[in-house]
Coordinates of C-alpha atoms in Angstrom, one line a residue:
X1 CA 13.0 13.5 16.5
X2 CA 14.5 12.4 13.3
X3 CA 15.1 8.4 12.2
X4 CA 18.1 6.7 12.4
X5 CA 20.5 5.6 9.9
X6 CA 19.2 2.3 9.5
X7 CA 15.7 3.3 9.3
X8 CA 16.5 6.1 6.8
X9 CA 18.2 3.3 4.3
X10 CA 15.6 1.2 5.2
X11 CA 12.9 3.7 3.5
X12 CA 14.7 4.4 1.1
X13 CA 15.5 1.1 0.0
X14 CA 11.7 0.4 0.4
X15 CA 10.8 3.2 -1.9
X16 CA 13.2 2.1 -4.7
X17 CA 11.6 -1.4 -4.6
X18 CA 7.8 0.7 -4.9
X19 CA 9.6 3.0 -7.8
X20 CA 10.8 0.0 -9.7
X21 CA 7.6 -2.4 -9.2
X22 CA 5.6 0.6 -10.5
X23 CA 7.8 0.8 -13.0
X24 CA 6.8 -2.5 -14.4
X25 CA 3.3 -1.8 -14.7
X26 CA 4.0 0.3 -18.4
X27 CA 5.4 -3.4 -19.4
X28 CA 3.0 -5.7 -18.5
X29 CA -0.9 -4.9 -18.6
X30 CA -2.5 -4.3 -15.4
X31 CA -5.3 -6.1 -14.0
X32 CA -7.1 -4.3 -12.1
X33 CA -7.4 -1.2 -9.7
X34 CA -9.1 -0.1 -7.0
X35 CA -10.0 2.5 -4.6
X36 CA -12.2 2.8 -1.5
X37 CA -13.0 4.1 2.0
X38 CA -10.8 2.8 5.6
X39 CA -11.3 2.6 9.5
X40 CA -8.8 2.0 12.0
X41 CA -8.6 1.7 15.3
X42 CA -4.8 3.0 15.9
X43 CA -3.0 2.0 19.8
X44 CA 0.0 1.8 21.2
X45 CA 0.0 5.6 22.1
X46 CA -1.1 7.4 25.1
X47 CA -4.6 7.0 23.6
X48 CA -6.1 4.7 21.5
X49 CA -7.5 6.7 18.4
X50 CA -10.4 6.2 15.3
X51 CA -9.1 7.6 11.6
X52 CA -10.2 7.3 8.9
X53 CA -8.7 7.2 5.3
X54 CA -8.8 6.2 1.2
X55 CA -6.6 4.3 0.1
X56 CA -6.4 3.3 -4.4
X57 CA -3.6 0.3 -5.5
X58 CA -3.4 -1.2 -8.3
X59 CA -2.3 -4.8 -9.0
X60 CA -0.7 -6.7 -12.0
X61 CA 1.0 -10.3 -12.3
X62 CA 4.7 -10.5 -13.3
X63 CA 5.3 -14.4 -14.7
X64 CA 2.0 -15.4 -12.4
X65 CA 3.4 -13.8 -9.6
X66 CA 1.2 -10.8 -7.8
X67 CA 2.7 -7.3 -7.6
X68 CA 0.9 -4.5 -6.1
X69 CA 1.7 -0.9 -5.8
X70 CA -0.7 1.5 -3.4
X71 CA -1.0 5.0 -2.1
X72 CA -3.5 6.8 0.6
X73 CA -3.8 9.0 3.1
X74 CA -4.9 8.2 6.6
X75 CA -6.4 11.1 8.7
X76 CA -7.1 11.1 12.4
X77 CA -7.5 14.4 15.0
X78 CA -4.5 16.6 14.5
X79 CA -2.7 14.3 12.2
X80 CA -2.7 13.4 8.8
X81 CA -0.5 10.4 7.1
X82 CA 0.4 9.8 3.8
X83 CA 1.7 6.3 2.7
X84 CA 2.8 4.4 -0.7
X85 CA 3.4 0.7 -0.5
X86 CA 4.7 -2.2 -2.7
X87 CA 2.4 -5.3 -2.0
X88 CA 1.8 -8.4 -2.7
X89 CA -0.9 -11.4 -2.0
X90 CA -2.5 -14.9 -2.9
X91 CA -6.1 -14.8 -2.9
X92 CA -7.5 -13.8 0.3
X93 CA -4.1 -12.8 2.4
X94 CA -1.2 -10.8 2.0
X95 CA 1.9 -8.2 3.2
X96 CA 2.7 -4.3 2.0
X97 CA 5.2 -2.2 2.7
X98 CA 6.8 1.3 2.3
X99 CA 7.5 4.9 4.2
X100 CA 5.0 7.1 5.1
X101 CA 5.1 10.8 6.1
X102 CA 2.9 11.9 9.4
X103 CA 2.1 15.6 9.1
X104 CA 1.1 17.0 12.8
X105 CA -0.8 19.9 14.0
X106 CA 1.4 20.5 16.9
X107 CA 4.4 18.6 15.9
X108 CA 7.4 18.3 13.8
X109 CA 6.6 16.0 10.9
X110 CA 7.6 12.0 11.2
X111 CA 9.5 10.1 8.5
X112 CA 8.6 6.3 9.1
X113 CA 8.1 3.0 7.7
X114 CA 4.7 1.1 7.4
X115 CA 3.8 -2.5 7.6
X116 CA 0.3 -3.9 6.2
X117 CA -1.0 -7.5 6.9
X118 CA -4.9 -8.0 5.4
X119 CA -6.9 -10.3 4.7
X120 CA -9.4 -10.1 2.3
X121 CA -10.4 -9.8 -1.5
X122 CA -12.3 -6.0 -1.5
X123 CA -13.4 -6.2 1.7
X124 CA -10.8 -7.0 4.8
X125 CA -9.1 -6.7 7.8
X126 CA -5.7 -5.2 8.1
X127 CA -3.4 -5.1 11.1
X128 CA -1.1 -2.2 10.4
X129 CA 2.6 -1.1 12.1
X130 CA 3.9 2.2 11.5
X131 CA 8.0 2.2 12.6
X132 CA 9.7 5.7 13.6
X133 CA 12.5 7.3 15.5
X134 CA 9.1 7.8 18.2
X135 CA 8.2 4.7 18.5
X136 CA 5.7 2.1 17.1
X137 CA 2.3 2.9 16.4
X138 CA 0.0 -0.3 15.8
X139 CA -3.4 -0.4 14.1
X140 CA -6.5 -2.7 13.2
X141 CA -8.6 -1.7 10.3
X142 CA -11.6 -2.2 8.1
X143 CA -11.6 -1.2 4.1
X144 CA -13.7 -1.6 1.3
X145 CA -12.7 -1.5 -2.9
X146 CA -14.1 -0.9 -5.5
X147 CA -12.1 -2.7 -8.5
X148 CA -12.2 -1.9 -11.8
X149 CA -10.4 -3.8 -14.5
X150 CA -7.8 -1.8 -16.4
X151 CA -6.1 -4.6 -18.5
X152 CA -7.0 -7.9 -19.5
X153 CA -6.5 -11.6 -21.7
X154 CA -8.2 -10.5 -24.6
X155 CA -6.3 -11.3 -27.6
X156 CA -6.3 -10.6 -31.2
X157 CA -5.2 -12.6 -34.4
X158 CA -3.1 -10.0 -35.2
X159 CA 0.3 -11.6 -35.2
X160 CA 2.1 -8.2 -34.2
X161 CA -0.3 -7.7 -31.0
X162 CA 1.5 -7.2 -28.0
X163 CA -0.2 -8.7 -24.9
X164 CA 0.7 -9.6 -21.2
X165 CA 1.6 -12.8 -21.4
X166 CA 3.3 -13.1 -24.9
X167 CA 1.1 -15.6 -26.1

């Protein structure tokens, strides 16, 4: 079954927005990325269902403001998912969102739109809604991350240093 018209501009808007955020990590200097292991619990099928995953994003601040971009795979018994997001947060809470691509064993492949809520800083919880032309499948997760700091303050004297936040 493929998606419908609205959900079609609806990912493709969403991937634009993931694109252009991206986009803006060349400009500004990114804090920090990270990577690690997830488990969720997936309903709202026939029958509930384990997978597991990895998911890496990588986070920067545009005029204080958090901007996330992240990618990962999520694999469970005859399907495997992959997703990119744009996301943002404050502190221990936030929202993601972008399309994702189901490839099934038996089945045609399913074009779709994926939801994130977590809370957390690099450990959480996530409650996770993936939209298609089949219907909605739901999720509750566990993830760990392992940051690692890609950018920084750290200024010079130098006069013609560039730096994040034009200082």
């Amino acid at each position: 079954m493929t998606p419908s018209k609205g959900m079609r501009v609806a990912l493709k808007l969403k991937l634009l927005l993931l694109v252009v955020l991206l986009g803006f990590s060349t400009a500004q200097a990114q804090d920090v990325f990270s990577v690690g292991p997830a488990i969720h619990f997936n309903f709202g099928e026939k029958k509930p269902k384990v997978s597991w995953g990895v998911e890496a994003a990588v986070w920067w601040f545009e005029d204080q403001f958090p901007i996330s971009g992240n990618l990962g795979f999520d694999r469970r018994r005859g399907s495997t998912v992959l997703y990119m997001q744009a996301q943002t947060g404050v502190g221990v809470a936030g929202i993601s969102a972008g399309p994702y691509l189901e490839l099934r064993k038996e089945d045609s492949p399913v074009l779709g739109l994926q939801t994130d809520y977590w809370l957390n800083y690099y450990a959480g919880l996530n409650y996770r809604v993936r939209y298609s032309g089949e219907g909605n499948q739901k999720a509750l997760g566990f993830y760990l991350k392992a940051p690692l700091s890609v950018g920084g303050d750290v200024e010079d004297e130098d006069e013609d240093d560039w730096d994040w936040d034009w200082d």
